[in-house]
Short mmCIF file of C-alpha atoms in Angstrom, two decimals:
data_model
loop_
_atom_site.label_atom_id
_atom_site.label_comp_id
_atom_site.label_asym_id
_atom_site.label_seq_id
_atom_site.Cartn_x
_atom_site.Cartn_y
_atom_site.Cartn_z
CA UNK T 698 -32.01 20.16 -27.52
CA UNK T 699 -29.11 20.69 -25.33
CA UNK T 700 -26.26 23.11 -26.53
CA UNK T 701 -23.26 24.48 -24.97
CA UNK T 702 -21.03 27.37 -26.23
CA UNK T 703 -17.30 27.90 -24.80
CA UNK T 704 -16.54 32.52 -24.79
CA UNK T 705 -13.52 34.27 -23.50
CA UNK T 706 -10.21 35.48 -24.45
CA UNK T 707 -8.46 33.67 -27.50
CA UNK T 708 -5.03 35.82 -26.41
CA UNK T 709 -3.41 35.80 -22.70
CA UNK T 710 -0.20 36.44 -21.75
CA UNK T 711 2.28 34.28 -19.70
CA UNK T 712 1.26 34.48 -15.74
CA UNK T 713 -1.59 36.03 -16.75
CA UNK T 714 -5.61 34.35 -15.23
CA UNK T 715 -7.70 32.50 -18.01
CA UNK T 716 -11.50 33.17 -17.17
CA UNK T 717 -13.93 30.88 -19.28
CA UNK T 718 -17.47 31.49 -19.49
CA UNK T 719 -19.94 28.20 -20.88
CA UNK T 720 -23.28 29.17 -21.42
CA UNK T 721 -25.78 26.18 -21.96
CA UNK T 722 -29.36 25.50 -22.88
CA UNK T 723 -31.34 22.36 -22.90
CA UNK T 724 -30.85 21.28 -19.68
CA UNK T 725 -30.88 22.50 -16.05
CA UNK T 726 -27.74 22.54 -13.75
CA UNK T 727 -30.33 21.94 -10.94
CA UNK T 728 -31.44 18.86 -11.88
CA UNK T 729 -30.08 15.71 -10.12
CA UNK T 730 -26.90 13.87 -12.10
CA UNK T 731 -26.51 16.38 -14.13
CA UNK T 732 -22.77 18.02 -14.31
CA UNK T 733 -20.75 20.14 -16.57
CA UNK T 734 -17.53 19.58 -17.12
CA UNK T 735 -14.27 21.05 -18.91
CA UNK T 736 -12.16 19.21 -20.80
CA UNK T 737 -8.88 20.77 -23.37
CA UNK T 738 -6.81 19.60 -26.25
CA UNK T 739 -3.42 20.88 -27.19
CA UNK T 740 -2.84 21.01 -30.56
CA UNK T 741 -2.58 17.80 -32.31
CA UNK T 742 -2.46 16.07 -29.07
CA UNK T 743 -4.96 14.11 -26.77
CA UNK T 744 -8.04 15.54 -24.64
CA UNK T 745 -7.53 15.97 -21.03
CA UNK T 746 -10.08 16.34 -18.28
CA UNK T 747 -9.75 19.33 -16.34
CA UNK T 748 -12.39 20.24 -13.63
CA UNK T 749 -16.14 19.23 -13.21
CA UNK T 750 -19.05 20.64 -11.63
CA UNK T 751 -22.44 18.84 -10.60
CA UNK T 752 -25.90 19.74 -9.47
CA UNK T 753 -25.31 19.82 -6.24
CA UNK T 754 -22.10 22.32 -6.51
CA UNK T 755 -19.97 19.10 -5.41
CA UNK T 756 -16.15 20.33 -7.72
CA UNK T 757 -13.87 17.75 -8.97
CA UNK T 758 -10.32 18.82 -10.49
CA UNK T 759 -7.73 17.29 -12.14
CA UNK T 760 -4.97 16.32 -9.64
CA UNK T 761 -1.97 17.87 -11.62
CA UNK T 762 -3.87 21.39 -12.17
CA UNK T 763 -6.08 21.75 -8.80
CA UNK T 764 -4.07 24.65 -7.63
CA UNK T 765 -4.56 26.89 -10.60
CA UNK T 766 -8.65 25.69 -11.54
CA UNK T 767 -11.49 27.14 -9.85
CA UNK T 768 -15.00 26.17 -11.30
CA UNK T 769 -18.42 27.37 -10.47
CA UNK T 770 -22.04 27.80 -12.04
CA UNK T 771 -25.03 30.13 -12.03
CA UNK T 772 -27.60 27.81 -12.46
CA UNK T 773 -29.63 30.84 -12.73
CA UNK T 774 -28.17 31.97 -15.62
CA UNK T 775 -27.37 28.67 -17.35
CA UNK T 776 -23.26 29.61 -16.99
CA UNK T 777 -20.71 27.60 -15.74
CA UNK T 778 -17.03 29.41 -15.43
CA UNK T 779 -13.95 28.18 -15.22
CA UNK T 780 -10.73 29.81 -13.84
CA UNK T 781 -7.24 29.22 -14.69
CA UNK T 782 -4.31 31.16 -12.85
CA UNK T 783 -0.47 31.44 -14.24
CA UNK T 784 -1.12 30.58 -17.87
CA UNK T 785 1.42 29.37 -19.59
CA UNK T 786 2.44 28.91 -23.40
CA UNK T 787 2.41 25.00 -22.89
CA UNK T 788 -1.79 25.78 -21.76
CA UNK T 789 -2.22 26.42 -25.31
CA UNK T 790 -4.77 24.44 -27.37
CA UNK T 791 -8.34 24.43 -27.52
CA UNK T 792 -10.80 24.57 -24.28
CA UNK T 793 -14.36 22.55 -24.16
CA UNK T 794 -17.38 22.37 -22.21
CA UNK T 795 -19.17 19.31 -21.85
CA UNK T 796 -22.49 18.34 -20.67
CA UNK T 797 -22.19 15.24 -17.59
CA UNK T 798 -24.51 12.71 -18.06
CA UNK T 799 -25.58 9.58 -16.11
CA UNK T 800 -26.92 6.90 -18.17
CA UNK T 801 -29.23 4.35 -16.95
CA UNK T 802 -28.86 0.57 -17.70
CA UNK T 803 -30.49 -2.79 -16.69
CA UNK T 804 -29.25 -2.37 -12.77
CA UNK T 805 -26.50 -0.07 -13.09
CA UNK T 806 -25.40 3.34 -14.36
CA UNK T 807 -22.64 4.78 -15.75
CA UNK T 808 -21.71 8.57 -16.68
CA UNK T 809 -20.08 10.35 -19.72
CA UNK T 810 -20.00 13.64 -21.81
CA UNK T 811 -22.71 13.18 -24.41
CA UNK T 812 -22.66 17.16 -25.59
CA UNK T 813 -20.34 19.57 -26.06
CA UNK T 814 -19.91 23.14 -27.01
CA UNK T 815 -17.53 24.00 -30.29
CA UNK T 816 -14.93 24.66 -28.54
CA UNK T 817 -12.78 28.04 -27.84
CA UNK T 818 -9.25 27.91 -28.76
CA UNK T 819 -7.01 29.89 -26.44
CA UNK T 820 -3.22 31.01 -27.18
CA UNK T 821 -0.56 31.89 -24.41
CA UNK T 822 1.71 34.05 -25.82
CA UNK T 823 3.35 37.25 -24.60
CA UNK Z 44 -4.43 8.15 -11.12
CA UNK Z 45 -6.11 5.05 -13.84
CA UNK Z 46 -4.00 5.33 -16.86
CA UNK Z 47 -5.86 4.49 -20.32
CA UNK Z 48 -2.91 3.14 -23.48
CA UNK Z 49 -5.03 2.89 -26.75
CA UNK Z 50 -3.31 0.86 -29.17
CA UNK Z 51 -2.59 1.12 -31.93
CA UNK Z 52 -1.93 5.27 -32.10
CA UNK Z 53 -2.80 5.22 -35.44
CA UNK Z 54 -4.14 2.73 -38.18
CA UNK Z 55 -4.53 2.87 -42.02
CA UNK Z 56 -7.58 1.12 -43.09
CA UNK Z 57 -9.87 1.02 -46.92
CA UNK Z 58 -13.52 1.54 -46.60
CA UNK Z 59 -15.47 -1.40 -46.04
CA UNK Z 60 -12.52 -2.98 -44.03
CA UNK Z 61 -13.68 -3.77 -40.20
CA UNK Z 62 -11.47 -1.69 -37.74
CA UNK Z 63 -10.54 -2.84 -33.83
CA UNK Z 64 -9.16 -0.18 -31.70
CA UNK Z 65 -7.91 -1.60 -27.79
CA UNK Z 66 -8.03 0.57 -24.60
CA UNK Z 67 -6.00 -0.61 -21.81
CA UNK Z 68 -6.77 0.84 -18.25
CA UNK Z 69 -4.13 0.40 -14.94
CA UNK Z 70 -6.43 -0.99 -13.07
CA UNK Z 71 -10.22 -2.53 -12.95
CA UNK Z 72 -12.49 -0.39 -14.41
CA UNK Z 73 -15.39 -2.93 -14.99
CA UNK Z 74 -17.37 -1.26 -17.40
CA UNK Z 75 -17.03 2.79 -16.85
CA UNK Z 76 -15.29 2.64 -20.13
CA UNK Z 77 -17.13 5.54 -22.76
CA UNK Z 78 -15.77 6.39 -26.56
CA UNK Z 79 -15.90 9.07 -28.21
CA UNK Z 80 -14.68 10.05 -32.21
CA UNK Z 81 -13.35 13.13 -32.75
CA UNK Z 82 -12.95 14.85 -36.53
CA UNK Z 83 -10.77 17.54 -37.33
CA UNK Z 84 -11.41 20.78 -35.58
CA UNK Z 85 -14.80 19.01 -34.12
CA UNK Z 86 -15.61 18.47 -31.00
CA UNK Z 87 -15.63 14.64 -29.93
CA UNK Z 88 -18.75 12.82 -30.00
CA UNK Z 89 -20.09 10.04 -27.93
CA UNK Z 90 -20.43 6.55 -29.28
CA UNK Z 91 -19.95 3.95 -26.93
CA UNK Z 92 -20.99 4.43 -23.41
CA UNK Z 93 -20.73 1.84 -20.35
CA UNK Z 94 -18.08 -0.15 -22.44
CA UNK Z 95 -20.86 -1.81 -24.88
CA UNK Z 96 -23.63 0.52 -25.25
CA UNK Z 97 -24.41 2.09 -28.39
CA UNK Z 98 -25.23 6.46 -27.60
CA UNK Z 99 -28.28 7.48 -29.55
CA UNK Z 100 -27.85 7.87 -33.27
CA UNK Z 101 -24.57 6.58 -33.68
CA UNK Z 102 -24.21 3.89 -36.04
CA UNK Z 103 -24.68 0.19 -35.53
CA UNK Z 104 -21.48 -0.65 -37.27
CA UNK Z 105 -19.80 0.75 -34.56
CA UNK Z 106 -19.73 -1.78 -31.10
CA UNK Z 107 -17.65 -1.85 -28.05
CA UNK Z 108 -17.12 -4.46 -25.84
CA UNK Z 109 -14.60 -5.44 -22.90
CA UNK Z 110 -14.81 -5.09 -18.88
CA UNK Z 111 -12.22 -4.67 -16.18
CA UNK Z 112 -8.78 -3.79 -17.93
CA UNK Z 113 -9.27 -4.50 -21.44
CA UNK Z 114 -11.47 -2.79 -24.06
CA UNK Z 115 -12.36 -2.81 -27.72
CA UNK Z 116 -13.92 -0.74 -29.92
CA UNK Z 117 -15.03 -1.85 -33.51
CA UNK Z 118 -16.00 -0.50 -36.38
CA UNK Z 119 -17.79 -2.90 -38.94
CA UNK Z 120 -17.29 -2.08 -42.73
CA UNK Z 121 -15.46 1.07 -42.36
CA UNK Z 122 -16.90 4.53 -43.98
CA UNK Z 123 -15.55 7.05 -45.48
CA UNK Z 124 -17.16 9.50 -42.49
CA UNK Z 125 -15.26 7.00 -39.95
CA UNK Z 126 -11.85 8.32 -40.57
CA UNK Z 127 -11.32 10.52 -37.56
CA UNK Z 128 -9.38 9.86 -33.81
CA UNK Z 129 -11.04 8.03 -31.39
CA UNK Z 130 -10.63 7.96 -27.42
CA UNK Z 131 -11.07 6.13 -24.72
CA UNK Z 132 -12.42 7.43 -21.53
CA UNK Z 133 -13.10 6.08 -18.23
CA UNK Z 134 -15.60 7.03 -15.56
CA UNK Z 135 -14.88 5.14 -12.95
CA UNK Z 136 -13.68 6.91 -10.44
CA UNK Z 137 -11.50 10.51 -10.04
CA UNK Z 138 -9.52 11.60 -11.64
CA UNK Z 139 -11.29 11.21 -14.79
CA UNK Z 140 -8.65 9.88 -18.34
CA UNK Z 141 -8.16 9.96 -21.54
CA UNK Z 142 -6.59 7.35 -23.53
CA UNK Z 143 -4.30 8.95 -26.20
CA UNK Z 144 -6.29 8.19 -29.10
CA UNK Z 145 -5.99 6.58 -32.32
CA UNK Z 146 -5.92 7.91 -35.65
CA UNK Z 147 -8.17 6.10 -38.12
CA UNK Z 148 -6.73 7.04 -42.16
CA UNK Z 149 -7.26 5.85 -45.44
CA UNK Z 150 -5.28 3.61 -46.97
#
């Protein structure tokens, strides 16, 4: 049973770096195809990708925030983190982690998010 | 960057009613099109993945279909656990998108 579980700070201030810890079980960031990924939601407005990480430590970000994201993982200890520098009240809304998976059909596969953790809702605010 | 426009951004809809939500993408996607439906203060969950295939354990009144450009999702005789948002999401290529969902209420 694979489950994933967003922790860090629900308060930072303006400028301030967001540091976001996902701690998963159920699956092993080792294995081959296999990515985690982090994905957040404004409130009352659409989800947007954000960063992803695979297996094989290969990092994809999302164009418009590359400069502030940095993502790794400790495979070792089942952890993937994500870093965000100069938060900003618009960065507001609720933060996911979401387990990458590739999906196998007839000759071809094709890749999507088919867990993720509750969520962890994070407010910039001074 | 592939854009995704869902359409419409919201619908009202009775139970039992069959519902068709459209993603549109910028360019070709052929089928790295996944769906997901989202409740209140939920995380989203899977239900369509590779445009037309059904995730494990998700209802078969639910069906997508569409490659390319244009995609559908449908929901066959609507429930009353079916009212949520639902999003499109492609996965073909990076940067990955969001469409801006569509909110599914009752009528």
């Amino acid at each position: 049973q694979i489950t994933l579980k967003e922790s860090g700070p629900t308060l930072v201030k303006p400028t301030q770096t967001l540091t976001l810890t996902c701690t998963f079980s159920g699956f092993s960031l080792t294995t081959s195809g296999v990515g985690v990924g982090w994905i957040r939601q404004p409130p009352g407005k659409a989800l947007e990708w954000l960063a992803l990480i695979y297996w094989d430590d290969d990092k994809r970000y999302s164009p418009r925030l590359k400069s502030r994201l940095t993502i790794t993982k400790d495979a070792s200890k089942n952890q993937v983190v994500l870093s965000m520098t100069n938060m900003d009240p618009v960065d507001t809304g609720t933060y996911y982690c979401a387990h990458r998976a590739t999906f196998f059909y007839g000759s071809g596969s094709s890749a999507g998010f088919d867990f993720w953790g509750q969520g962890a809702l994070v407010t910039v605010s001074s | 960057d592939i854009q995704l426009t869902q359409s419409p951004s919201s619908l009202s809809a009775s139970v039992g009613d069959r519902v068709t939500i459209t993603c549109r993408a910028t360019q070709t996607i052929s089928n790295y099109l996944n769906w997901y439906q989202q409740k209140p203060g939920k995380a989203p969950k899977l239900l369509i993945y590779a445009a037309s295939s059904l995730q494990g354990g998700v209802p078969s009144r639910f069906s997508g279909s569409g490659s390319g450009t244009e995609f559908t999702l449908a929901i066959n005789s609507l429930q009353p656990e079916d009212f949520a948002t639902y999003y499109c999401q492609h996965s073909y290529s990076m940067p990955l998108t969001f469409g801006g969902g569509t909110k599914v209420e009752i009528k």
